[in-house]
Tab-separated table of C-alpha atoms in Angstrom:
chain	number	residue	atom	x	y	z
A	234	UNK	CA	171.526	290.200	181.756
A	235	UNK	CA	169.859	293.135	181.220
A	236	UNK	CA	167.957	295.073	184.153
A	237	UNK	CA	164.801	296.330	183.981
A	238	UNK	CA	160.900	295.306	184.467
A	239	UNK	CA	160.153	295.719	181.026
A	240	UNK	CA	160.921	293.202	178.150
A	241	UNK	CA	163.193	294.759	175.633
A	242	UNK	CA	160.946	293.608	172.638
A	243	UNK	CA	157.462	293.904	173.649
A	244	UNK	CA	157.200	296.098	176.636
A	245	UNK	CA	155.644	293.367	178.842
A	246	UNK	CA	156.212	293.653	182.698
A	247	UNK	CA	158.958	290.986	183.531
A	248	UNK	CA	161.053	289.779	186.606
A	249	UNK	CA	164.242	291.610	186.653
A	250	UNK	CA	166.595	288.520	186.285
A	251	UNK	CA	164.658	287.585	183.058
A	252	UNK	CA	167.370	286.405	180.190
A	253	UNK	CA	168.645	289.006	177.988
A	254	UNK	CA	165.567	291.483	179.286
A	255	UNK	CA	162.951	289.350	177.515
A	256	UNK	CA	159.673	287.318	178.393
A	257	UNK	CA	159.540	284.137	177.511
A	258	UNK	CA	156.953	284.633	174.825
A	259	UNK	CA	159.175	286.661	172.856
A	260	UNK	CA	162.382	284.422	173.557
A	261	UNK	CA	160.440	281.402	172.140
A	262	UNK	CA	159.622	283.590	169.230
A	263	UNK	CA	162.952	284.046	168.426
A	264	UNK	CA	164.380	280.894	169.110
A	265	UNK	CA	161.974	279.256	166.961
A	266	UNK	CA	162.573	281.450	163.938
A	267	UNK	CA	159.176	283.632	164.722
A	268	UNK	CA	160.758	287.066	165.969
A	269	UNK	CA	161.030	290.293	163.835
A	270	UNK	CA	164.566	291.106	162.426
A	271	UNK	CA	165.433	294.042	165.518
A	272	UNK	CA	164.733	290.853	168.390
A	273	UNK	CA	165.786	287.526	166.283
A	274	UNK	CA	169.185	287.727	167.282
A	275	UNK	CA	171.203	286.419	170.480
A	276	UNK	CA	174.001	288.620	171.487
A	277	UNK	CA	177.162	286.481	171.634
A	278	UNK	CA	178.338	288.938	174.392
A	279	UNK	CA	175.337	288.191	176.474
A	280	UNK	CA	175.550	284.288	176.351
A	281	UNK	CA	179.501	284.822	176.994
A	282	UNK	CA	178.256	286.082	180.620
A	283	UNK	CA	176.420	282.678	181.161
A	284	UNK	CA	179.163	280.170	180.199
A	285	UNK	CA	182.492	281.806	181.645
A	286	UNK	CA	184.515	278.547	180.880
A	287	UNK	CA	183.782	278.511	177.029
A	288	UNK	CA	184.764	281.406	174.595
A	289	UNK	CA	181.654	282.057	172.767
A	290	UNK	CA	182.969	282.471	168.853
A	291	UNK	CA	180.119	283.089	166.701
A	292	UNK	CA	176.417	282.178	166.280
A	293	UNK	CA	175.834	279.441	163.597
A	294	UNK	CA	172.037	279.337	163.298
A	295	UNK	CA	168.494	279.217	165.115
A	296	UNK	CA	166.091	276.617	164.215
A	297	UNK	CA	163.172	274.664	166.031
A	298	UNK	CA	165.222	273.606	168.871
A	299	UNK	CA	166.543	277.224	169.721
A	300	UNK	CA	170.023	278.924	168.991
A	301	UNK	CA	173.320	277.036	168.030
A	302	UNK	CA	176.549	279.225	168.856
A	303	UNK	CA	180.533	277.883	167.941
A	304	UNK	CA	182.381	278.194	171.333
A	305	UNK	CA	185.695	276.551	172.297
A	306	UNK	CA	186.911	275.061	175.692
A	307	UNK	CA	190.208	276.720	176.192
A	308	UNK	CA	191.665	274.176	178.569
A	309	UNK	CA	191.216	271.415	175.980
A	310	UNK	CA	192.093	273.385	172.844
A	311	UNK	CA	188.743	272.185	170.972
A	312	UNK	CA	185.800	273.938	169.365
A	313	UNK	CA	182.269	272.838	170.450
A	314	UNK	CA	178.782	273.460	169.500
A	315	UNK	CA	176.579	274.955	171.975
A	316	UNK	CA	173.040	274.773	171.590
A	317	UNK	CA	170.396	276.721	173.991
A	318	UNK	CA	166.568	276.497	174.584
A	319	UNK	CA	164.572	278.878	176.811
A	320	UNK	CA	163.798	276.707	180.071
A	321	UNK	CA	160.570	278.309	180.856
A	322	UNK	CA	158.344	278.375	177.510
A	323	UNK	CA	154.912	279.854	177.355
A	324	UNK	CA	152.144	277.038	177.853
A	325	UNK	CA	151.681	274.754	175.453
A	326	UNK	CA	155.838	274.675	174.433
A	327	UNK	CA	156.635	272.440	177.049
A	328	UNK	CA	157.230	269.389	175.161
A	329	UNK	CA	160.103	271.356	173.028
A	330	UNK	CA	161.823	271.424	176.263
A	331	UNK	CA	161.304	267.880	177.080
A	332	UNK	CA	162.414	266.863	173.835
A	333	UNK	CA	165.687	269.100	174.000
A	334	UNK	CA	166.239	266.970	177.699
A	335	UNK	CA	165.820	263.967	175.901
A	336	UNK	CA	167.946	264.485	173.109
A	337	UNK	CA	170.840	265.138	175.380
A	338	UNK	CA	170.051	261.523	177.403
A	339	UNK	CA	170.098	260.065	174.180
A	340	UNK	CA	172.963	261.396	172.511
A	341	UNK	CA	174.956	260.169	175.962
A	342	UNK	CA	173.727	256.497	175.203
A	343	UNK	CA	175.734	256.624	171.984
A	344	UNK	CA	179.192	255.932	170.762
A	345	UNK	CA	179.768	256.054	167.222
A	346	UNK	CA	181.828	258.018	164.743
A	347	UNK	CA	178.728	258.471	162.486
A	348	UNK	CA	176.616	260.495	165.304
A	349	UNK	CA	177.578	263.406	166.928
A	350	UNK	CA	179.072	263.346	170.606
A	351	UNK	CA	177.237	265.124	173.244
A	352	UNK	CA	180.063	266.816	176.040
A	353	UNK	CA	177.560	268.359	178.307
A	354	UNK	CA	174.167	269.124	179.222
A	355	UNK	CA	172.862	271.284	181.821
A	356	UNK	CA	171.014	274.884	182.755
A	357	UNK	CA	172.437	278.123	182.807
A	358	UNK	CA	170.306	281.356	184.252
A	359	UNK	CA	167.004	280.628	182.298
A	360	UNK	CA	168.625	278.516	179.321
A	361	UNK	CA	168.751	274.437	179.001
A	362	UNK	CA	172.338	274.048	176.700
A	363	UNK	CA	173.939	271.192	175.219
A	364	UNK	CA	177.308	271.174	174.613
A	365	UNK	CA	178.052	269.270	171.415
A	366	UNK	CA	180.634	268.093	169.312
A	367	UNK	CA	181.604	271.080	166.497
A	368	UNK	CA	181.181	269.548	162.906
A	369	UNK	CA	182.757	272.348	160.800
A	370	UNK	CA	181.329	271.594	157.344
A	371	UNK	CA	177.662	272.254	157.886
A	372	UNK	CA	174.876	270.596	157.259
A	373	UNK	CA	173.750	268.062	153.820
A	374	UNK	CA	171.413	270.773	152.842
A	375	UNK	CA	173.658	273.285	152.527
A	376	UNK	CA	176.101	271.091	150.376
A	377	UNK	CA	173.607	269.818	148.300
A	378	UNK	CA	172.085	273.119	147.411
A	379	UNK	CA	175.548	273.915	146.747
A	380	UNK	CA	176.490	271.241	144.440
A	381	UNK	CA	175.320	268.021	142.554
A	382	UNK	CA	176.932	265.615	144.187
A	383	UNK	CA	178.815	262.208	142.161
A	384	UNK	CA	176.712	259.094	142.540
A	385	UNK	CA	179.302	257.269	144.151
A	386	UNK	CA	179.878	259.850	147.058
A	387	UNK	CA	175.991	259.702	147.471
A	388	UNK	CA	175.926	256.112	147.756
A	389	UNK	CA	179.099	256.221	150.256
A	390	UNK	CA	177.053	259.143	152.351
A	391	UNK	CA	174.170	257.087	152.397
A	392	UNK	CA	175.883	254.228	153.659
A	393	UNK	CA	177.225	256.037	156.802
A	394	UNK	CA	173.813	257.300	157.737
A	395	UNK	CA	172.826	253.538	157.509
A	396	UNK	CA	175.756	252.715	159.826
A	397	UNK	CA	174.668	255.400	162.338
A	398	UNK	CA	171.202	254.103	161.967
A	399	UNK	CA	172.131	250.471	162.178
A	400	UNK	CA	174.016	251.321	165.703
A	401	UNK	CA	171.393	253.735	166.926
A	402	UNK	CA	168.651	250.625	166.132
A	403	UNK	CA	170.619	248.338	167.908
A	404	UNK	CA	170.591	250.449	171.040
A	405	UNK	CA	166.772	250.792	170.630
A	406	UNK	CA	166.796	254.047	169.566
A	407	UNK	CA	164.615	255.686	166.832
A	408	UNK	CA	166.006	258.757	165.343
A	409	UNK	CA	162.390	259.530	163.599
A	410	UNK	CA	163.578	262.947	161.756
A	411	UNK	CA	166.289	262.095	159.013
A	412	UNK	CA	166.849	264.772	156.858
A	413	UNK	CA	169.399	267.079	155.314
A	414	UNK	CA	169.503	269.627	158.119
A	415	UNK	CA	170.098	266.856	160.850
A	416	UNK	CA	173.019	265.330	158.957
A	417	UNK	CA	176.133	267.216	159.407
A	418	UNK	CA	179.501	267.029	157.110
A	419	UNK	CA	182.633	266.791	159.085
A	420	UNK	CA	186.284	267.624	157.773
A	421	UNK	CA	186.646	264.827	155.899
A	422	UNK	CA	183.534	264.748	154.031
A	423	UNK	CA	181.795	262.241	155.944
A	424	UNK	CA	178.097	262.650	157.660
A	425	UNK	CA	177.322	262.615	161.862
A	426	UNK	CA	173.769	262.541	162.228
A	427	UNK	CA	172.584	264.616	164.727
A	428	UNK	CA	169.167	266.381	166.300
A	429	UNK	CA	167.599	262.864	168.357
A	430	UNK	CA	165.010	265.623	169.678
A	431	UNK	CA	162.279	263.239	168.238
A	432	UNK	CA	163.842	260.064	168.848
A	433	UNK	CA	162.051	257.409	170.719
A	434	UNK	CA	162.773	253.904	172.379
A	435	UNK	CA	161.869	251.239	169.883
A	436	UNK	CA	160.565	248.859	172.304
A	437	UNK	CA	156.803	249.660	171.873
A	438	UNK	CA	155.553	251.216	168.899
A	439	UNK	CA	154.546	254.927	168.883
A	440	UNK	CA	151.574	257.076	168.034
A	441	UNK	CA	151.805	260.646	168.031
A	442	UNK	CA	148.775	262.093	165.711
A	443	UNK	CA	149.422	265.578	164.507
A	444	UNK	CA	153.116	265.294	165.174
A	445	UNK	CA	153.556	266.883	161.682
A	446	UNK	CA	150.937	269.444	162.115
A	447	UNK	CA	152.435	271.962	164.688
A	448	UNK	CA	153.712	275.262	163.198
A	449	UNK	CA	156.586	274.685	165.646
A	450	UNK	CA	158.945	272.498	163.271
A	451	UNK	CA	157.876	268.986	165.318
A	452	UNK	CA	159.676	267.054	162.154
A	453	UNK	CA	159.404	267.390	158.450
A	454	UNK	CA	156.314	265.620	156.616
A	455	UNK	CA	158.060	265.403	153.649
A	456	UNK	CA	160.858	263.276	154.818
A	457	UNK	CA	158.683	260.892	157.087
A	458	UNK	CA	157.607	257.755	156.461
A	459	UNK	CA	153.864	257.440	155.861
A	460	UNK	CA	153.256	255.492	158.658
A	461	UNK	CA	154.659	258.001	160.939
A	462	UNK	CA	153.286	261.475	158.923
A	463	UNK	CA	149.685	259.644	159.747
A	464	UNK	CA	150.355	259.386	163.638
A	465	UNK	CA	150.542	255.536	163.502
A	466	UNK	CA	152.891	252.892	164.846
A	467	UNK	CA	156.536	253.309	163.814
A	468	UNK	CA	159.513	251.227	163.825
A	469	UNK	CA	163.164	251.625	163.004
A	470	UNK	CA	162.152	250.811	159.332
A	471	UNK	CA	160.746	254.534	159.041
A	472	UNK	CA	164.125	256.434	159.414
A	473	UNK	CA	165.281	253.760	156.376
A	474	UNK	CA	162.215	255.646	154.320
A	475	UNK	CA	163.619	259.129	155.466
A	476	UNK	CA	166.954	257.952	154.193
A	477	UNK	CA	165.481	257.012	151.156
A	478	UNK	CA	164.056	260.820	150.450
A	479	UNK	CA	166.817	262.155	151.257
A	480	UNK	CA	168.875	259.802	148.567
A	481	UNK	CA	166.297	260.574	146.375
A	482	UNK	CA	166.932	264.293	146.491
A	483	UNK	CA	170.093	264.403	146.657
A	484	UNK	CA	170.349	262.212	143.007
A	485	UNK	CA	167.260	263.825	141.423
A	486	UNK	CA	167.402	267.571	143.122
A	487	UNK	CA	163.418	266.675	143.820
A	488	UNK	CA	161.540	265.177	146.745
A	489	UNK	CA	159.375	261.810	146.293
A	490	UNK	CA	156.091	263.490	146.420
A	491	UNK	CA	152.658	261.815	145.307
A	492	UNK	CA	153.160	259.681	142.026
A	493	UNK	CA	157.041	260.153	141.473
A	494	UNK	CA	159.538	258.545	138.875
A	495	UNK	CA	162.627	256.802	139.285
A	496	UNK	CA	165.807	258.502	140.288
A	497	UNK	CA	167.247	257.541	136.751
A	498	UNK	CA	164.791	259.390	135.025
A	499	UNK	CA	166.475	262.491	136.199
A	500	UNK	CA	169.897	261.030	136.471
A	501	UNK	CA	170.404	258.038	134.188
A	502	UNK	CA	173.397	256.489	135.773
A	503	UNK	CA	171.157	255.638	138.440
A	504	UNK	CA	169.508	252.879	136.637
A	505	UNK	CA	169.577	249.687	138.189
A	506	UNK	CA	171.016	249.130	141.445
A	507	UNK	CA	170.818	252.591	142.691
A	508	UNK	CA	167.284	252.938	141.635
A	509	UNK	CA	166.239	249.427	143.038
A	510	UNK	CA	167.928	250.575	146.748
A	511	UNK	CA	165.986	254.160	146.467
A	512	UNK	CA	163.015	252.473	145.482
A	513	UNK	CA	162.851	249.948	147.825
A	514	UNK	CA	163.703	252.415	150.807
A	515	UNK	CA	160.491	254.161	149.694
A	516	UNK	CA	157.990	251.323	149.665
A	517	UNK	CA	154.585	252.829	151.476
A	518	UNK	CA	154.630	249.205	152.787
A	519	UNK	CA	156.671	248.687	155.522
A	520	UNK	CA	156.945	244.831	154.687
A	521	UNK	CA	158.108	245.618	151.343
A	522	UNK	CA	160.925	248.003	152.796
A	523	UNK	CA	164.243	247.444	153.807
A	524	UNK	CA	163.901	245.508	156.981
A	525	UNK	CA	167.380	246.524	158.744
A	526	UNK	CA	169.856	249.439	158.186
A	527	UNK	CA	172.122	246.728	157.639
A	528	UNK	CA	170.566	245.084	155.033
A	529	UNK	CA	170.290	248.606	153.039
A	530	UNK	CA	174.291	249.222	153.775
A	531	UNK	CA	175.283	245.970	152.267
A	532	UNK	CA	173.318	246.804	149.114
A	533	UNK	CA	174.647	250.302	148.928
A	534	UNK	CA	178.392	249.011	149.498
A	535	UNK	CA	177.870	246.835	146.619
A	536	UNK	CA	176.335	249.754	143.978
A	537	UNK	CA	179.244	251.808	145.075
A	538	UNK	CA	182.052	248.985	144.497
A	539	UNK	CA	180.593	248.677	141.132
A	540	UNK	CA	180.581	252.545	140.265
A	541	UNK	CA	183.924	252.472	141.676
A	542	UNK	CA	185.099	249.780	139.040
A	543	UNK	CA	183.440	251.741	136.301
A	544	UNK	CA	180.687	248.994	136.206
A	545	UNK	CA	176.949	249.931	134.847
A	546	UNK	CA	174.406	249.751	137.813
A	547	UNK	CA	172.458	247.581	135.771
A	548	UNK	CA	169.605	247.936	132.958
A	549	UNK	CA	166.791	247.110	134.694
A	550	UNK	CA	163.912	249.677	134.086
A	551	UNK	CA	161.621	250.964	137.031
A	552	UNK	CA	158.308	252.486	136.580
A	553	UNK	CA	157.111	255.226	139.147
A	554	UNK	CA	156.268	254.488	142.256
A	555	UNK	CA	153.645	255.523	144.716
A	556	UNK	CA	154.210	257.235	147.949
C-alpha cells in the first residue's frame, strides 16, 4: 500500500489507505484498459501484499472486468487465476462490481469439465477478487489468431462448448457472452467456458436496452444474437447464436455481418453438414435456430464423425444468409 494523500496518477486528494495510492477513478481507467502506459500496470509485489497465502507469479492480462494474475497456492501445490476488480468504483460503474459478484455466485453453482471452476471469492483491501481454476493454454482468440484450425477440431471444440452450455442451460443459466475471449484452452486442447459476468437466470425473459452501447465493454455486439443486441427478451437460444458466430469465425477468419456467405465459400470442405449447422445456429428467427444445445451437439458429433472417416460433409449448396 502506498502512503500519502495524493493519487500517484492524477494528484487528486485521496484517503491514506487507498489501494496502490490511486483514486477510484484512475483505478477504474486502468482496470478497464483506459489508463496510460505509466499507470496501466498493477505491480505484482503490491498484489502480493494483499494475498499472503498466495504466491503471485505474473500478470496474465487486463480486460473489461479488471486484472487477472497467475498465482500459486503453496499448500495445495497448484496454480490458480486471481481476478481483481476495484471494489469502490466511480458513480455509474456500480453494475460492474455487481456483475463481478454475480460471476462468483454463478460459477459456484456450476461443476462441469468444460466450465472454469471457482475456488474462492471475497474482498481484500479495496479489491473484489475471484480465485479461479488456472487454464494454461490462454483463450481461443489467441489460438485462432495464431493458426487455422482443421475443420474436425473446430467441430470437436464447438461440441465441447455445447456440452458446457447444455449443462448451464439445464441449471437455468444463460451465459450471454460466448466469444473467443471467454473460451479458454486447457493443456489437452479442450475448451472451458469462462467469464459469467453477464449470465442470467432463464426463469424469465430479460430486457436490457443499451447493453452493447456502453464503452465499458458490457458484451460484444458482433457475437450477440439479434434479439440480445436489440435489448429484447433472450433465452438460451441466444447462446447458440453466439456459438454459431464463433464457429463461423473459426472456419472463415471473418465475422457473419450483414449479408454473409456460407462458410464453404471460404473453406470448401465445410460444404454440406458444417454449412448447415453454422447457418442454422445463425438464424435471426429464434424459432428456426437450434432449440437446444443438445440438438446442436448431436449434429456436430455426426459431422465430426464423418470428417474423421474421411467422408464428404455433403453436396448441398447454401446461399448467403441475412443476419
